[in-house]
Amino acid sequence: MPYEFGDVVLVQFPFTNQKVFKKRPAVVVSNKAYNDAKPDVVIMAITSQLRSSGVSGEVWIKDWQAARLLKPSAVKPVFATLEKSILLAHLGTLSSRDRARRGDCDGAGLERPSGYPVPSGPQLR
């Protein structure tokens, strides 16, 4: 299945120790060009354990029902790169309003939060 930025998927998300995993939704943050060229996708975890807005860099998903999430949720500032073959399911897609909150695409294939400076100089491809 082709994946795009903003797709919500179900995965076994690795904890930072890389020994324990938790089944949870995640959002694809790598762009279509990266996803088409590589066997993997870059994702960020999604949690339904909501804290005060803006705490710990979490971004609340405004249109969580449209993304086919079961509860109000937030994107956690935790990344992982996983092979597409181990993604468990495609759940939905973030709304255009929620996708726009992540900003424009940078040269590395990830979405850049709005207001983040554009990198200058040579870039890795």
CSV table of N, CA and C in Angstrom, one decimal:
chain,number,residue,atom,x,y,z
A,1,MET,N,0.8,-1.2,0.0
A,1,MET,CA,0.0,0.0,0.0
A,1,MET,C,0.9,1.2,0.0
A,2,PRO,N,0.6,2.2,-0.8
A,2,PRO,CA,1.3,3.5,-0.8
A,2,PRO,C,0.9,4.3,0.4
A,3,TYR,N,1.9,4.9,1.1
A,3,TYR,CA,1.6,5.7,2.2
A,3,TYR,C,2.0,7.1,1.9
A,4,GLU,N,1.2,8.1,2.6
A,4,GLU,CA,1.5,9.5,2.4
A,4,GLU,C,1.5,10.2,3.8
A,5,PHE,N,2.1,11.3,3.8
A,5,PHE,CA,2.1,12.1,5.1
A,5,PHE,C,0.7,12.3,5.6
A,6,GLY,N,0.5,12.0,6.8
A,6,GLY,CA,-0.8,12.2,7.4
A,6,GLY,C,-1.6,11.0,7.6
A,7,ASP,N,-1.2,9.9,6.9
A,7,ASP,CA,-1.9,8.6,7.1
A,7,ASP,C,-1.8,8.1,8.5
A,8,VAL,N,-2.9,7.6,9.1
A,8,VAL,CA,-2.9,7.1,10.4
A,8,VAL,C,-2.9,5.5,10.3
A,9,VAL,N,-1.9,4.9,10.9
A,9,VAL,CA,-1.7,3.5,10.8
A,9,VAL,C,-1.6,2.9,12.2
A,10,LEU,N,-1.8,1.6,12.3
A,10,LEU,CA,-1.7,0.8,13.5
A,10,LEU,C,-0.4,0.0,13.5
A,11,VAL,N,0.4,0.2,14.5
A,11,VAL,CA,1.8,-0.5,14.5
A,11,VAL,C,2.1,-1.0,15.9
A,12,GLN,N,3.1,-1.8,15.9
A,12,GLN,CA,3.7,-2.2,17.2
A,12,GLN,C,4.8,-1.2,17.4
A,13,PHE,N,4.5,-0.1,18.2
A,13,PHE,CA,5.5,1.0,18.3
A,13,PHE,C,6.6,0.7,19.3
A,14,PRO,N,7.8,0.8,19.0
A,14,PRO,CA,8.9,0.5,19.9
A,14,PRO,C,9.1,1.5,21.0
A,15,PHE,N,9.3,1.1,22.2
A,15,PHE,CA,9.7,2.0,23.3
A,15,PHE,C,11.1,2.4,23.0
A,16,THR,N,11.6,3.4,23.7
A,16,THR,CA,13.0,3.9,23.4
A,16,THR,C,14.1,2.9,23.7
A,17,ASN,N,13.8,1.9,24.6
A,17,ASN,CA,14.8,0.8,24.8
A,17,ASN,C,14.9,-0.2,23.7
A,18,GLN,N,13.9,-0.1,22.7
A,18,GLN,CA,13.9,-1.0,21.6
A,18,GLN,C,13.6,-2.5,21.9
A,19,LYS,N,13.3,-2.8,23.2
A,19,LYS,CA,13.0,-4.1,23.6
A,19,LYS,C,11.5,-4.4,23.8
A,20,VAL,N,10.8,-3.4,24.1
A,20,VAL,CA,9.3,-3.5,24.4
A,20,VAL,C,8.6,-2.7,23.3
A,21,PHE,N,7.4,-3.3,22.9
A,21,PHE,CA,6.6,-2.7,21.9
A,21,PHE,C,5.1,-2.5,22.4
A,22,LYS,N,4.4,-1.6,21.9
A,22,LYS,CA,3.0,-1.4,22.3
A,22,LYS,C,2.2,-1.1,21.0
A,23,LYS,N,1.1,-1.9,20.9
A,23,LYS,CA,0.3,-1.7,19.7
A,23,LYS,C,-0.4,-0.3,19.9
A,24,ARG,N,-0.3,0.6,18.9
A,24,ARG,CA,-0.9,1.9,19.0
A,24,ARG,C,-1.0,2.5,17.7
A,25,PRO,N,-1.8,3.5,17.5
A,25,PRO,CA,-1.8,4.3,16.3
A,25,PRO,C,-0.6,5.2,16.1
A,26,ALA,N,-0.3,5.5,14.9
A,26,ALA,CA,0.8,6.4,14.6
A,26,ALA,C,0.5,7.1,13.4
A,27,VAL,N,1.2,8.2,13.2
A,27,VAL,CA,0.9,9.0,11.9
A,27,VAL,C,2.2,9.0,11.1
A,28,VAL,N,2.0,8.8,9.8
A,28,VAL,CA,3.1,8.8,8.9
A,28,VAL,C,3.6,10.3,8.7
A,29,VAL,N,4.9,10.5,8.9
A,29,VAL,CA,5.4,11.9,8.7
A,29,VAL,C,6.4,12.0,7.6
A,30,SER,N,6.8,10.9,7.0
A,30,SER,CA,7.6,11.0,5.8
A,30,SER,C,6.7,11.3,4.6
A,31,ASN,N,7.3,12.0,3.6
A,31,ASN,CA,6.5,12.4,2.5
A,31,ASN,C,6.3,11.3,1.4
A,32,LYS,N,5.5,11.5,0.5
A,32,LYS,CA,5.2,10.5,-0.5
A,32,LYS,C,6.4,10.1,-1.3
A,33,ALA,N,7.3,11.1,-1.7
A,33,ALA,CA,8.5,10.8,-2.5
A,33,ALA,C,9.4,9.8,-1.7
A,34,TYR,N,9.5,10.1,-0.4
A,34,TYR,CA,10.3,9.2,0.5
A,34,TYR,C,9.7,7.8,0.5
A,35,ASN,N,8.4,7.8,0.8
A,35,ASN,CA,7.6,6.5,1.0
A,35,ASN,C,7.7,5.7,-0.3
A,36,ASP,N,7.6,6.3,-1.5
A,36,ASP,CA,7.6,5.6,-2.7
A,36,ASP,C,9.0,5.0,-3.0
A,37,ALA,N,10.1,5.7,-2.6
A,37,ALA,CA,11.4,5.3,-2.9
A,37,ALA,C,12.0,4.3,-1.9
A,38,LYS,N,11.5,4.2,-0.7
A,38,LYS,CA,12.0,3.4,0.4
A,38,LYS,C,11.1,2.3,0.8
A,39,PRO,N,11.7,1.3,1.5
A,39,PRO,CA,10.8,0.2,2.0
A,39,PRO,C,10.2,0.5,3.4
A,40,ASP,N,10.5,1.7,3.9
A,40,ASP,CA,10.0,2.0,5.2
A,40,ASP,C,9.3,3.3,5.2
A,41,VAL,N,8.7,3.7,6.4
A,41,VAL,CA,8.1,5.0,6.6
A,41,VAL,C,8.5,5.5,7.9
A,42,VAL,N,8.5,6.8,8.1
A,42,VAL,CA,8.8,7.5,9.3
A,42,VAL,C,7.5,7.8,10.0
A,43,ILE,N,7.4,7.4,11.2
A,43,ILE,CA,6.1,7.7,11.9
A,43,ILE,C,6.3,8.4,13.3
A,44,MET,N,5.2,8.9,13.8
A,44,MET,CA,5.2,9.5,15.1
A,44,MET,C,4.1,8.8,15.9
A,45,ALA,N,4.3,8.5,17.1
A,45,ALA,CA,3.3,7.9,18.0
A,45,ALA,C,2.1,8.8,18.2
A,46,ILE,N,0.9,8.1,18.4
A,46,ILE,CA,-0.3,8.9,18.8
A,46,ILE,C,-0.7,8.3,20.1
A,47,THR,N,-1.1,9.2,21.0
A,47,THR,CA,-1.6,8.8,22.3
A,47,THR,C,-3.0,9.3,22.6
A,48,SER,N,-3.8,8.6,23.4
A,48,SER,CA,-5.1,9.1,23.9
A,48,SER,C,-4.9,9.6,25.3
A,49,GLN,N,-3.8,9.6,25.9
A,49,GLN,CA,-3.5,10.1,27.2
A,49,GLN,C,-3.2,11.6,27.1
A,50,LEU,N,-4.2,12.4,27.0
A,50,LEU,CA,-4.0,13.8,26.8
A,50,LEU,C,-3.6,14.6,28.0
A,51,ARG,N,-2.7,15.5,27.8
A,51,ARG,CA,-2.2,16.3,28.9
A,51,ARG,C,-2.6,17.8,28.5
A,52,SER,N,-2.3,18.7,29.3
A,52,SER,CA,-2.5,20.1,29.0
A,52,SER,C,-1.9,20.4,27.6
A,53,SER,N,-2.7,21.2,26.8
A,53,SER,CA,-2.2,21.5,25.4
A,53,SER,C,-0.8,22.0,25.4
A,54,GLY,N,0.0,21.5,24.6
A,54,GLY,CA,1.4,22.0,24.4
A,54,GLY,C,2.4,21.4,25.4
A,55,VAL,N,2.0,20.6,26.3
A,55,VAL,CA,2.9,20.0,27.3
A,55,VAL,C,3.7,18.9,26.5
A,56,SER,N,5.0,18.9,26.7
A,56,SER,CA,5.9,17.9,26.2
A,56,SER,C,6.0,17.8,24.7
A,57,GLY,N,5.6,18.9,24.0
A,57,GLY,CA,5.6,18.9,22.6
A,57,GLY,C,4.5,18.1,21.9
A,58,GLU,N,3.5,17.7,22.6
A,58,GLU,CA,2.4,16.9,22.0
A,58,GLU,C,1.5,17.9,21.2
A,59,VAL,N,1.0,17.4,20.1
A,59,VAL,CA,0.1,18.2,19.3
A,59,VAL,C,-1.3,17.5,19.3
A,60,TRP,N,-2.3,18.1,19.8
A,60,TRP,CA,-3.6,17.5,19.8
A,60,TRP,C,-4.2,17.4,18.4
A,61,ILE,N,-4.8,16.3,18.1
A,61,ILE,CA,-5.4,16.1,16.8
A,61,ILE,C,-6.9,16.6,17.0
A,62,LYS,N,-7.1,17.7,16.3
A,62,LYS,CA,-8.4,18.4,16.4
A,62,LYS,C,-9.6,17.5,15.8
A,63,ASP,N,-9.3,16.9,14.7
A,63,ASP,CA,-10.4,16.1,14.0
A,63,ASP,C,-10.1,14.6,14.1
A,64,TRP,N,-10.0,14.2,15.4
A,64,TRP,CA,-9.6,12.8,15.7
A,64,TRP,C,-10.6,11.8,15.1
A,65,GLN,N,-11.9,12.1,15.1
A,65,GLN,CA,-12.9,11.2,14.5
A,65,GLN,C,-12.7,11.0,13.0
A,66,ALA,N,-12.4,12.1,12.3
A,66,ALA,CA,-12.2,12.0,10.9
A,66,ALA,C,-10.9,11.1,10.6
A,67,ALA,N,-10.0,11.1,11.5
A,67,ALA,CA,-8.8,10.3,11.3
A,67,ALA,C,-9.1,8.8,11.7
A,68,ARG,N,-10.3,8.5,12.1
A,68,ARG,CA,-10.8,7.2,12.5
A,68,ARG,C,-10.1,6.7,13.8
A,69,LEU,N,-9.8,7.6,14.7
A,69,LEU,CA,-9.3,7.3,16.0
A,69,LEU,C,-10.4,7.0,16.9
A,70,LEU,N,-10.2,6.2,18.0
A,70,LEU,CA,-11.3,5.8,18.9
A,70,LEU,C,-11.6,6.9,19.9
A,71,LYS,N,-10.6,7.7,20.3
A,71,LYS,CA,-10.7,8.7,21.4
A,71,LYS,C,-10.0,10.0,21.0
A,72,PRO,N,-10.3,11.1,21.7
A,72,PRO,CA,-9.5,12.3,21.5
A,72,PRO,C,-8.0,11.9,21.7
A,73,SER,N,-7.1,12.4,20.8
A,73,SER,CA,-5.7,12.0,20.7
A,73,SER,C,-4.8,13.1,20.4
A,74,ALA,N,-3.5,12.8,20.6
A,74,ALA,CA,-2.4,13.8,20.3
A,74,ALA,C,-1.3,13.0,19.7
A,75,VAL,N,-0.5,13.7,18.9
A,75,VAL,CA,0.7,13.2,18.3
A,75,VAL,C,1.8,13.5,19.3
A,76,LYS,N,2.5,12.4,19.7
A,76,LYS,CA,3.6,12.5,20.6
A,76,LYS,C,4.9,12.8,19.8
A,77,PRO,N,5.9,13.5,20.4
A,77,PRO,CA,7.1,13.8,19.8
A,77,PRO,C,8.1,12.7,19.9
A,78,VAL,N,7.6,11.5,19.4
A,78,VAL,CA,8.4,10.3,19.4
A,78,VAL,C,8.4,9.7,18.0
A,79,PHE,N,9.6,9.5,17.4
A,79,PHE,CA,9.7,9.0,16.0
A,79,PHE,C,10.1,7.6,16.0
A,80,ALA,N,9.8,6.9,14.9
A,80,ALA,CA,10.3,5.6,14.6
A,80,ALA,C,10.3,5.4,13.1
A,81,THR,N,11.2,4.6,12.6
A,81,THR,CA,11.2,4.2,11.2
A,81,THR,C,11.0,2.7,11.2
A,82,LEU,N,9.9,2.4,10.5
A,82,LEU,CA,9.5,1.0,10.4
A,82,LEU,C,9.3,0.6,8.9
A,83,GLU,N,9.6,-0.7,8.6
A,83,GLU,CA,9.3,-1.3,7.3
A,83,GLU,C,7.8,-1.3,7.1
A,84,LYS,N,7.4,-0.9,5.9
A,84,LYS,CA,6.0,-0.9,5.6
A,84,LYS,C,5.3,-2.3,5.8
A,85,SER,N,6.1,-3.3,5.6
A,85,SER,CA,5.6,-4.7,5.7
A,85,SER,C,5.1,-5.1,7.1
A,86,ILE,N,5.6,-4.3,8.1
A,86,ILE,CA,5.2,-4.7,9.5
A,86,ILE,C,4.1,-3.7,10.0
A,87,LEU,N,3.6,-2.8,9.2
A,87,LEU,CA,2.5,-2.0,9.6
A,87,LEU,C,1.2,-2.9,9.7
A,88,LEU,N,0.5,-2.8,10.7
A,88,LEU,CA,-0.7,-3.7,11.0
A,88,LEU,C,-1.9,-3.3,10.2
A,89,ALA,N,-2.2,-2.0,10.1
A,89,ALA,CA,-3.4,-1.6,9.4
A,89,ALA,C,-3.3,-0.1,9.1
A,90,HIS,N,-4.1,0.3,8.1
A,90,HIS,CA,-4.3,1.7,7.7
A,90,HIS,C,-5.6,2.1,8.4
A,91,LEU,N,-5.6,3.0,9.3
A,91,LEU,CA,-6.8,3.4,10.0
A,91,LEU,C,-7.6,4.5,9.4
A,92,GLY,N,-6.8,5.5,8.9
A,92,GLY,CA,-7.4,6.7,8.3
A,92,GLY,C,-6.4,7.7,7.9
A,93,THR,N,-6.8,8.9,7.9
A,93,THR,CA,-5.9,10.0,7.5
A,93,THR,C,-6.2,11.3,8.3
A,94,LEU,N,-5.2,12.0,8.7
A,94,LEU,CA,-5.4,13.3,9.4
A,94,LEU,C,-6.2,14.2,8.5
A,95,SER,N,-7.0,15.0,9.0
A,95,SER,CA,-7.7,16.0,8.2
A,95,SER,C,-6.7,17.0,7.7
A,96,SER,N,-7.1,17.8,6.6
A,96,SER,CA,-6.2,18.8,6.1
A,96,SER,C,-5.9,19.8,7.1
A,97,ARG,N,-6.8,20.1,8.0
A,97,ARG,CA,-6.5,21.1,9.1
A,97,ARG,C,-5.4,20.5,10.0
A,98,ASP,N,-5.5,19.3,10.4
A,98,ASP,CA,-4.5,18.7,11.3
A,98,ASP,C,-3.1,18.5,10.5
A,99,ARG,N,-3.2,18.1,9.2
A,99,ARG,CA,-2.0,18.0,8.5
A,99,ARG,C,-1.3,19.3,8.3
A,100,ALA,N,-2.0,20.4,8.1
A,100,ALA,CA,-1.4,21.7,7.9
A,100,ALA,C,-0.7,22.2,9.2
A,101,ARG,N,-1.0,21.7,10.3
A,101,ARG,CA,-0.4,22.1,11.5
A,101,ARG,C,1.1,21.6,11.6
A,102,ARG,N,1.5,20.7,10.7
A,102,ARG,CA,2.8,20.2,10.7
A,102,ARG,C,3.7,21.0,9.8
A,103,GLY,N,3.2,21.8,9.0
A,103,GLY,CA,4.1,22.7,8.2
A,103,GLY,C,4.5,22.2,6.8
A,104,ASP,N,5.4,22.8,6.2
A,104,ASP,CA,5.9,22.5,4.9
A,104,ASP,C,6.9,21.4,4.9
A,105,CYS,N,7.1,20.8,3.8
A,105,CYS,CA,8.1,19.7,3.7
A,105,CYS,C,9.5,20.2,3.6
A,106,ASP,N,10.4,19.6,4.4
A,106,ASP,CA,11.8,20.0,4.3
A,106,ASP,C,12.5,19.1,3.2
A,107,GLY,N,13.8,19.3,3.0
A,107,GLY,CA,14.5,18.5,2.0
A,107,GLY,C,14.8,17.1,2.4
A,108,ALA,N,14.6,16.7,3.6
A,108,ALA,CA,15.0,15.4,4.0
A,108,ALA,C,13.8,14.4,3.9
A,109,GLY,N,12.6,14.8,3.5
A,109,GLY,CA,11.5,13.9,3.4
A,109,GLY,C,10.6,13.9,4.5
A,110,LEU,N,10.8,14.7,5.5
A,110,LEU,CA,9.9,14.8,6.7
A,110,LEU,C,9.2,16.1,6.6
A,111,GLU,N,8.0,16.1,7.3
A,111,GLU,CA,7.3,17.4,7.3
A,111,GLU,C,7.9,18.3,8.4
A,112,ARG,N,8.0,19.5,8.1
A,112,ARG,CA,8.6,20.5,9.0
A,112,ARG,C,7.5,21.3,9.7
A,113,PRO,N,7.5,21.4,11.1
A,113,PRO,CA,6.5,22.2,11.8
A,113,PRO,C,6.5,23.7,11.3
A,114,SER,N,5.4,24.3,11.2
A,114,SER,CA,5.3,25.7,10.7
A,114,SER,C,6.2,26.5,11.6
A,115,GLY,N,6.9,27.5,11.0
A,115,GLY,CA,7.7,28.4,11.7
A,115,GLY,C,9.1,27.8,11.9
A,116,TYR,N,9.4,26.6,11.5
A,116,TYR,CA,10.7,26.0,11.6
A,116,TYR,C,11.6,26.5,10.5
A,117,PRO,N,12.8,27.0,10.8
A,117,PRO,CA,13.6,27.6,9.7
A,117,PRO,C,13.9,26.6,8.6
A,118,VAL,N,14.0,27.1,7.4
A,118,VAL,CA,14.4,26.2,6.2
A,118,VAL,C,15.9,26.0,6.3
A,119,PRO,N,16.4,24.8,6.2
A,119,PRO,CA,17.8,24.5,6.3
A,119,PRO,C,18.6,25.1,5.2
A,120,SER,N,19.8,25.6,5.4
A,120,SER,CA,20.6,26.1,4.3
A,120,SER,C,21.8,25.3,4.2
A,121,GLY,N,22.5,25.4,3.1
A,121,GLY,CA,23.7,24.6,2.8
A,121,GLY,C,23.3,23.2,2.3
A,122,PRO,N,24.4,22.3,2.1
A,122,PRO,CA,24.1,21.0,1.6
A,122,PRO,C,23.2,20.2,2.4
A,123,GLN,N,22.3,19.4,1.8
A,123,GLN,CA,21.4,18.5,2.5
A,123,GLN,C,21.6,17.1,2.1
A,124,LEU,N,21.5,16.2,3.0
A,124,LEU,CA,21.6,14.8,2.7
A,124,LEU,C,20.4,14.3,1.9
A,125,ARG,N,20.6,13.5,1.0
A,125,ARG,CA,19.4,12.9,0.2
A,125,ARG,C,19.5,11.4,0.3
